CSV table of C-alpha atoms and ligand atoms in Angstrom, one decimal:
chain,number,residue,atom,x,y,z
A,97,MET,CA,-173.6,-41.3,-45.0
A,98,PRO,CA,-177.5,-41.8,-44.8
A,99,LYS,CA,-177.7,-44.7,-48.1
A,100,ASN,CA,-181.0,-46.2,-47.3
A,101,LYS,CA,-182.0,-43.9,-44.5
A,102,VAL,CA,-185.0,-42.3,-44.8
A,103,ALA,CA,-185.4,-38.8,-44.7
A,104,ILE,CA,-188.3,-36.2,-44.4
A,105,VAL,CA,-187.6,-32.6,-45.9
A,106,THR,CA,-189.8,-30.0,-45.0
A,107,GLY,CA,-189.9,-27.2,-47.5
A,108,ALA,CA,-188.4,-29.4,-50.0
A,109,SER,CA,-189.6,-27.6,-53.6
A,110,ARG,CA,-187.0,-24.9,-53.4
A,111,GLY,CA,-183.9,-23.3,-51.9
A,112,ILE,CA,-181.9,-25.0,-49.5
A,113,GLY,CA,-184.8,-27.6,-49.1
A,114,ARG,CA,-184.2,-28.8,-52.4
A,115,SER,CA,-180.5,-28.8,-52.1
A,116,ILE,CA,-180.6,-30.9,-49.0
A,117,ALA,CA,-183.4,-33.1,-50.2
A,118,PHE,CA,-180.7,-33.9,-53.2
A,119,ALA,CA,-177.8,-33.9,-51.3
A,120,LEU,CA,-179.1,-36.6,-48.8
A,121,ALA,CA,-180.3,-38.5,-52.1
A,122,ASN,CA,-177.1,-38.4,-53.9
A,123,GLN,CA,-175.8,-40.3,-50.6
A,124,GLY,CA,-178.7,-43.1,-51.5
A,125,ALA,CA,-181.3,-41.6,-48.9
A,126,ASN,CA,-185.0,-41.9,-49.6
A,127,ILE,CA,-186.9,-39.2,-49.5
A,128,VAL,CA,-190.0,-37.8,-48.4
A,129,ALA,CA,-190.6,-34.5,-49.6
A,130,VAL,CA,-193.2,-32.1,-47.9
A,131,ASP,CA,-194.4,-28.5,-49.2
A,132,ILE,CA,-197.3,-26.1,-50.0
A,133,ASP,CA,-197.3,-26.5,-53.3
A,134,LEU,CA,-197.7,-30.1,-54.7
A,135,PRO,CA,-197.1,-29.4,-58.4
A,136,SER,CA,-193.5,-28.4,-57.6
A,137,THR,CA,-192.9,-31.2,-54.9
A,138,GLU,CA,-193.7,-33.6,-57.1
A,139,ALA,CA,-191.4,-32.2,-60.1
A,140,THR,CA,-188.7,-32.4,-57.5
A,141,VAL,CA,-189.4,-35.7,-56.9
A,142,ALA,CA,-189.5,-36.8,-60.3
A,143,GLU,CA,-185.8,-35.8,-60.6
A,144,LEU,CA,-185.1,-37.2,-57.3
A,145,LYS,CA,-186.2,-40.7,-58.4
A,146,ALA,CA,-184.2,-40.0,-61.7
A,147,VAL,CA,-181.1,-40.6,-58.7
A,148,GLY,CA,-181.7,-43.6,-57.9
A,149,VAL,CA,-183.8,-43.5,-55.0
A,150,GLU,CA,-187.4,-43.7,-53.8
A,151,ALA,CA,-189.1,-40.5,-53.3
A,152,ILE,CA,-192.6,-39.4,-52.5
A,153,ALA,CA,-194.3,-36.0,-52.4
A,154,VAL,CA,-196.6,-35.1,-49.7
A,155,GLN,CA,-198.4,-31.5,-49.7
A,156,GLY,CA,-198.8,-30.2,-46.4
A,157,ASN,CA,-198.7,-26.9,-44.2
A,158,VAL,CA,-196.3,-27.8,-41.6
A,159,THR,CA,-198.5,-25.6,-39.4
A,160,ALA,CA,-201.6,-27.9,-39.4
A,161,ALA,CA,-201.3,-30.7,-37.3
A,162,ALA,CA,-203.1,-32.5,-39.7
A,163,ASP,CA,-201.3,-32.3,-42.3
A,164,VAL,CA,-198.4,-33.3,-40.1
A,165,GLU,CA,-199.6,-36.4,-39.0
A,166,LYS,CA,-200.3,-37.0,-42.6
A,167,MET,CA,-196.7,-36.9,-43.7
A,168,VAL,CA,-195.8,-39.4,-41.2
A,169,ALA,CA,-198.1,-41.8,-42.2
A,170,ALA,CA,-197.2,-41.4,-45.8
A,171,ALA,CA,-193.6,-41.9,-45.1
A,172,MET,CA,-194.6,-45.2,-43.0
A,173,ASP,CA,-196.6,-46.4,-45.1
A,174,LYS,CA,-194.0,-46.0,-48.0
A,175,PHE,CA,-190.9,-46.9,-46.1
A,176,GLY,CA,-192.1,-48.3,-42.4
A,177,LYS,CA,-189.1,-46.1,-40.9
A,178,ILE,CA,-187.9,-42.2,-40.5
A,179,ASP,CA,-184.4,-42.1,-40.0
A,180,ILE,CA,-183.6,-38.3,-40.8
A,181,LEU,CA,-186.1,-35.2,-40.1
A,182,VAL,CA,-185.1,-31.5,-41.8
A,183,ASN,CA,-187.3,-29.0,-40.7
A,184,ASN,CA,-186.2,-26.4,-43.2
A,185,ALA,CA,-189.5,-24.8,-44.5
A,186,GLY,CA,-190.0,-21.2,-43.4
A,187,ILE,CA,-190.7,-17.5,-44.1
A,188,THR,CA,-190.0,-14.2,-43.6
A,189,ARG,CA,-192.4,-11.1,-43.2
A,190,ASP,CA,-190.1,-8.5,-42.5
A,191,ALA,CA,-190.9,-4.9,-41.2
A,192,LEU,CA,-189.5,-2.6,-38.6
A,193,LEU,CA,-191.0,-3.4,-34.9
A,194,VAL,CA,-193.3,-0.3,-34.8
A,195,ARG,CA,-195.1,-1.5,-38.4
A,196,MET,CA,-194.7,-4.9,-37.8
A,197,LYS,CA,-198.6,-6.2,-38.1
A,198,ASP,CA,-200.0,-8.8,-35.6
A,199,GLU,CA,-200.4,-11.2,-38.4
A,200,ASP,CA,-196.5,-11.1,-39.4
A,201,TRP,CA,-195.8,-12.0,-36.0
A,202,ASP,CA,-198.0,-14.8,-36.1
A,203,ALA,CA,-197.7,-16.0,-39.3
A,204,VAL,CA,-193.7,-16.4,-39.2
A,205,LEU,CA,-193.8,-17.9,-35.7
A,206,SER,CA,-196.2,-20.3,-36.9
A,207,VAL,CA,-194.1,-21.7,-39.5
A,208,ASN,CA,-190.6,-21.3,-38.4
A,209,LEU,CA,-191.3,-22.2,-34.7
A,210,LYS,CA,-194.4,-24.3,-34.5
A,211,GLY,CA,-194.1,-26.2,-37.4
A,212,ALA,CA,-190.6,-27.4,-36.6
A,213,PHE,CA,-192.5,-28.2,-32.9
A,214,LEU,CA,-195.4,-30.2,-35.0
A,215,CYS,CA,-193.3,-32.0,-37.1
A,216,THR,CA,-190.2,-33.3,-34.4
A,217,ARG,CA,-193.2,-34.0,-32.1
A,218,ALA,CA,-194.9,-36.3,-34.3
A,219,THR,CA,-191.6,-38.2,-35.8
A,220,ALA,CA,-189.7,-38.0,-32.4
A,221,LYS,CA,-192.4,-40.8,-31.3
A,222,ILE,CA,-191.4,-42.9,-34.1
A,223,MET,CA,-187.3,-42.1,-33.8
A,224,SER,CA,-187.9,-43.1,-30.4
A,225,LYS,CA,-189.4,-46.5,-30.6
A,226,GLN,CA,-186.7,-47.0,-33.3
A,227,ARG,CA,-184.0,-46.2,-30.8
A,228,TYR,CA,-182.5,-44.1,-33.6
A,229,GLY,CA,-183.2,-41.1,-35.5
A,230,ARG,CA,-181.4,-37.4,-36.7
A,231,ILE,CA,-183.5,-34.1,-36.3
A,232,ILE,CA,-182.1,-30.5,-37.9
A,233,ASN,CA,-183.6,-27.7,-37.8
A,234,ILE,CA,-182.4,-25.0,-40.4
A,235,ALA,CA,-181.9,-22.1,-38.0
A,236,SER,CA,-180.1,-18.7,-38.8
A,237,ILE,CA,-177.6,-16.5,-38.1
A,238,VAL,CA,-180.0,-13.7,-37.1
A,239,GLY,CA,-181.3,-15.9,-34.3
A,240,GLN,CA,-178.0,-15.6,-33.0
A,241,MET,CA,-176.9,-12.1,-33.4
A,242,GLY,CA,-180.6,-10.1,-34.4
A,243,ASN,CA,-181.6,-8.1,-37.3
A,244,ALA,CA,-183.4,-4.6,-37.3
A,245,GLY,CA,-186.8,-5.9,-39.1
A,246,GLN,CA,-187.0,-8.9,-38.4
A,247,ALA,CA,-188.1,-8.9,-35.2
A,248,ASN,CA,-190.5,-12.0,-36.3
A,249,TYR,CA,-188.1,-13.9,-37.8
A,250,CYS,CA,-184.9,-13.8,-35.5
A,251,ALA,CA,-187.5,-14.6,-32.2
A,252,SER,CA,-188.4,-17.8,-34.3
A,253,LYS,CA,-185.1,-18.6,-35.3
A,254,ALA,CA,-184.0,-18.1,-31.8
A,255,GLY,CA,-186.8,-20.2,-30.1
A,256,LEU,CA,-185.9,-22.8,-32.7
A,257,ILE,CA,-182.3,-23.2,-31.0
A,258,GLY,CA,-184.0,-23.4,-27.9
A,259,LEU,CA,-186.4,-26.1,-29.4
A,260,THR,CA,-183.3,-27.8,-30.5
A,261,LYS,CA,-181.6,-27.8,-27.1
A,262,SER,CA,-184.6,-29.1,-25.0
A,263,ASN,CA,-185.7,-31.8,-27.4
A,264,ALA,CA,-181.9,-32.7,-27.7
A,265,ARG,CA,-181.8,-33.3,-23.8
A,266,GLU,CA,-185.2,-35.1,-24.2
A,267,LEU,CA,-184.5,-37.5,-26.8
A,268,ALA,CA,-180.4,-38.3,-26.5
A,269,ARG,CA,-180.9,-41.5,-24.5
A,270,ARG,CA,-183.4,-42.8,-27.1
A,271,ASN,CA,-180.2,-42.7,-29.3
A,272,VAL,CA,-182.2,-39.4,-31.5
A,273,THR,CA,-179.8,-36.4,-31.8
A,274,VAL,CA,-181.4,-33.0,-32.9
A,275,ASN,CA,-179.2,-30.3,-33.7
A,276,ALA,CA,-179.3,-26.7,-35.5
A,277,ILE,CA,-177.5,-25.4,-38.5
A,278,ALA,CA,-177.6,-21.4,-38.5
A,279,PRO,CA,-177.0,-20.6,-42.3
A,280,GLY,CA,-176.1,-17.1,-42.9
A,281,PHE,CA,-177.2,-15.0,-45.9
A,282,ILE,CA,-177.7,-17.8,-48.8
A,283,ALA,CA,-178.4,-17.2,-52.0
A,284,THR,CA,-182.1,-18.1,-52.7
A,285,GLU,CA,-185.4,-16.8,-53.4
A,286,MET,CA,-185.6,-15.7,-49.7
A,287,THR,CA,-182.8,-13.1,-49.8
A,288,ASP,CA,-183.7,-12.4,-53.7
A,289,LYS,CA,-186.0,-10.1,-52.0
A,290,LEU,CA,-183.7,-8.1,-50.5
A,291,PRO,CA,-182.5,-4.7,-52.3
A,292,GLU,CA,-179.2,-4.5,-54.2
A,293,SER,CA,-178.0,-2.2,-51.8
A,294,GLU,CA,-179.0,-4.2,-49.0
A,295,ARG,CA,-177.1,-7.3,-50.5
A,296,GLN,CA,-173.8,-4.9,-51.2
A,297,LYS,CA,-173.9,-4.0,-47.4
A,298,LEU,CA,-174.5,-7.6,-46.3
A,299,THR,CA,-171.6,-9.0,-48.6
A,300,THR,CA,-169.0,-6.3,-46.9
A,301,GLN,CA,-169.9,-7.8,-43.6
A,302,ILE,CA,-168.7,-11.5,-44.9
A,303,PRO,CA,-165.0,-12.4,-44.6
A,304,MET,CA,-165.7,-15.0,-47.3
A,305,GLU,CA,-167.1,-11.6,-49.3
A,306,ARG,CA,-169.9,-13.8,-50.8
A,307,LEU,CA,-173.1,-15.1,-50.2
A,308,GLY,CA,-173.2,-19.0,-49.2
A,309,THR,CA,-175.4,-21.3,-51.6
A,310,PRO,CA,-177.9,-23.8,-50.7
A,311,ASP,CA,-175.3,-26.6,-50.9
A,312,ASP,CA,-172.9,-25.2,-48.4
A,313,ILE,CA,-176.5,-25.4,-46.1
A,314,ALA,CA,-177.0,-29.0,-47.7
A,315,ASN,CA,-173.2,-30.1,-46.9
A,316,ALA,CA,-173.7,-29.4,-43.1
A,317,VAL,CA,-177.0,-31.4,-42.9
A,318,LEU,CA,-175.3,-34.2,-44.6
A,319,PHE,CA,-172.7,-34.0,-42.0
A,320,LEU,CA,-175.2,-33.9,-39.0
A,321,ALA,CA,-177.2,-36.8,-40.5
A,322,ALA,CA,-174.1,-39.5,-40.8
A,323,GLU,CA,-174.7,-42.3,-38.8
A,324,SER,CA,-171.0,-41.3,-37.2
A,325,SER,CA,-172.1,-38.0,-36.1
A,326,ALA,CA,-173.6,-40.3,-33.3
A,327,TYR,CA,-172.1,-38.2,-30.3
A,328,ILE,CA,-173.0,-34.7,-31.6
A,329,THR,CA,-176.0,-33.0,-30.1
A,330,GLY,CA,-177.8,-30.1,-28.8
A,331,GLN,CA,-175.5,-28.1,-31.4
A,332,VAL,CA,-175.9,-25.1,-33.3
A,333,VAL,CA,-173.7,-25.1,-36.3
A,334,ALA,CA,-173.0,-21.8,-38.3
A,335,VAL,CA,-172.8,-22.0,-42.0
A,336,ASN,CA,-172.3,-17.9,-42.6
A,337,GLY,CA,-168.3,-17.2,-44.1
A,338,GLY,CA,-167.5,-16.4,-41.0
A,339,MET,CA,-170.2,-13.6,-40.5
A,340,TYR,CA,-170.7,-14.3,-36.8
A,341,MET,CA,-168.3,-16.4,-34.8
B,446,NAP,P1,-187.3,-20.1,-49.6
B,446,NAP,O1,-186.9,-20.0,-51.0
B,446,NAP,O2,-188.1,-19.1,-49.7
B,446,NAP,O3,-188.4,-21.7,-49.8
B,446,NAP,C1,-188.6,-21.9,-48.4
B,446,NAP,C2,-190.0,-23.6,-48.4
B,446,NAP,O4,-190.7,-23.6,-47.6
B,446,NAP,C3,-190.6,-23.1,-50.0
B,446,NAP,O5,-190.6,-24.1,-50.3
B,446,NAP,C4,-192.1,-23.2,-49.4
B,446,NAP,O6,-192.8,-23.5,-50.1
B,446,NAP,C5,-191.8,-23.6,-47.9
B,446,NAP,N1,-192.7,-23.5,-47.3
B,446,NAP,C6,-193.0,-22.4,-46.7
B,446,NAP,N2,-193.9,-22.6,-46.1
B,446,NAP,C7,-194.5,-23.7,-45.3
B,446,NAP,C8,-195.1,-24.4,-44.9
B,446,NAP,N3,-196.2,-23.6,-43.9
B,446,NAP,N4,-195.1,-25.6,-44.9
B,446,NAP,C9,-194.8,-26.3,-45.7
B,446,NAP,N5,-193.5,-25.9,-46.5
B,446,NAP,C10,-193.5,-24.8,-46.4
B,446,NAP,O7,-186.5,-20.3,-48.6
B,446,NAP,P2,-184.9,-20.7,-48.3
B,446,NAP,O8,-184.2,-19.5,-48.3
B,446,NAP,O9,-184.6,-22.1,-49.1
B,446,NAP,O10,-185.0,-21.0,-46.4
B,446,NAP,C11,-185.0,-22.2,-46.4
B,446,NAP,C12,-184.6,-22.3,-44.6
B,446,NAP,O11,-183.6,-22.0,-44.5
B,446,NAP,C13,-185.8,-21.2,-44.1
B,446,NAP,O12,-185.9,-22.0,-42.9
B,446,NAP,C14,-185.1,-20.3,-43.7
B,446,NAP,O13,-185.5,-19.3,-42.9
B,446,NAP,C15,-183.7,-20.7,-43.9
B,446,NAP,N6,-182.6,-19.5,-44.0
B,446,NAP,C16,-182.3,-19.3,-45.1
B,446,NAP,C17,-181.4,-18.0,-45.2
B,446,NAP,C18,-181.1,-17.6,-46.7
B,446,NAP,O14,-180.2,-16.7,-46.8
B,446,NAP,N7,-181.6,-17.9,-48.0
B,446,NAP,C19,-180.7,-17.8,-44.3
B,446,NAP,C20,-181.1,-18.5,-42.9
B,446,NAP,C21,-181.4,-19.5,-42.6
B,446,NAP,P3,-193.9,-22.4,-51.1
B,446,NAP,O15,-193.0,-23.1,-52.6
B,446,NAP,O16,-195.1,-23.5,-51.3
B,446,NAP,O17,-194.0,-21.4,-50.9
């Protein structure tokens, strides 16, 4: 388990990212919490410190290379190493294909895919030198099965799975593993946006008959982040209540 490890978590101030940060902290990892909104990230960091670990808040947009460099520099200044990177920051801009605006496409691809690329590129240099690292990308079930009204989001998450596999191949000999988690439908502000009728329809397609929780995803992160998961790389771990097999 990640005791005394250093973990960067993007999009850490709420939802799944917040649960991931707490799960890692509860196992003794020090946390670099990255998010656009500084006050909420600082509030999360204060709570993380109460768990008894070191934590810092970094205001950063994962789509901006300069912010990503700032994130890595802050982690190295404070802790001198980066063991775990969780690329969790993500957005949706849903619309049917024919109505989807260029800016909806660009925004989603930029945060969900380019953001993960930038954070991985900056962090992989350090992990390669260390000869140790765990990179975990939060993809999505819809990157595997598609979803009407989410062409941009599904493409970004399918792209993230391709990025995961390519990076896994490149970094394996440096003892850096790269894996993805594909959550099903998880109860967060992202899915709160769904109309109740849509949520009910979705639930009927889930063999477990419920939405997942952020902790369901955080538990899978803990598994992949562990030292003992050293021989698992390039994989997509589905955490979806059986919705897609
Ligand atoms: P959420 O509640 O909307 O939280 C997303 C977090 O990412 C927020 O803290 C947000 O910051 C941050 N963020 C957004 N854009 C960012 C950027 N450019 N740079 C840095 N941080 C940014 O979403 P969630 O449901 O927890 O989702 C987390 C991840 O899981 C996403 O990648 C999502 O695609 C994936 N996922 C979610 C579900 C689900 O059902 N919820 C299913 C499959 C996959 P602000 O607070 O500043 O906006």
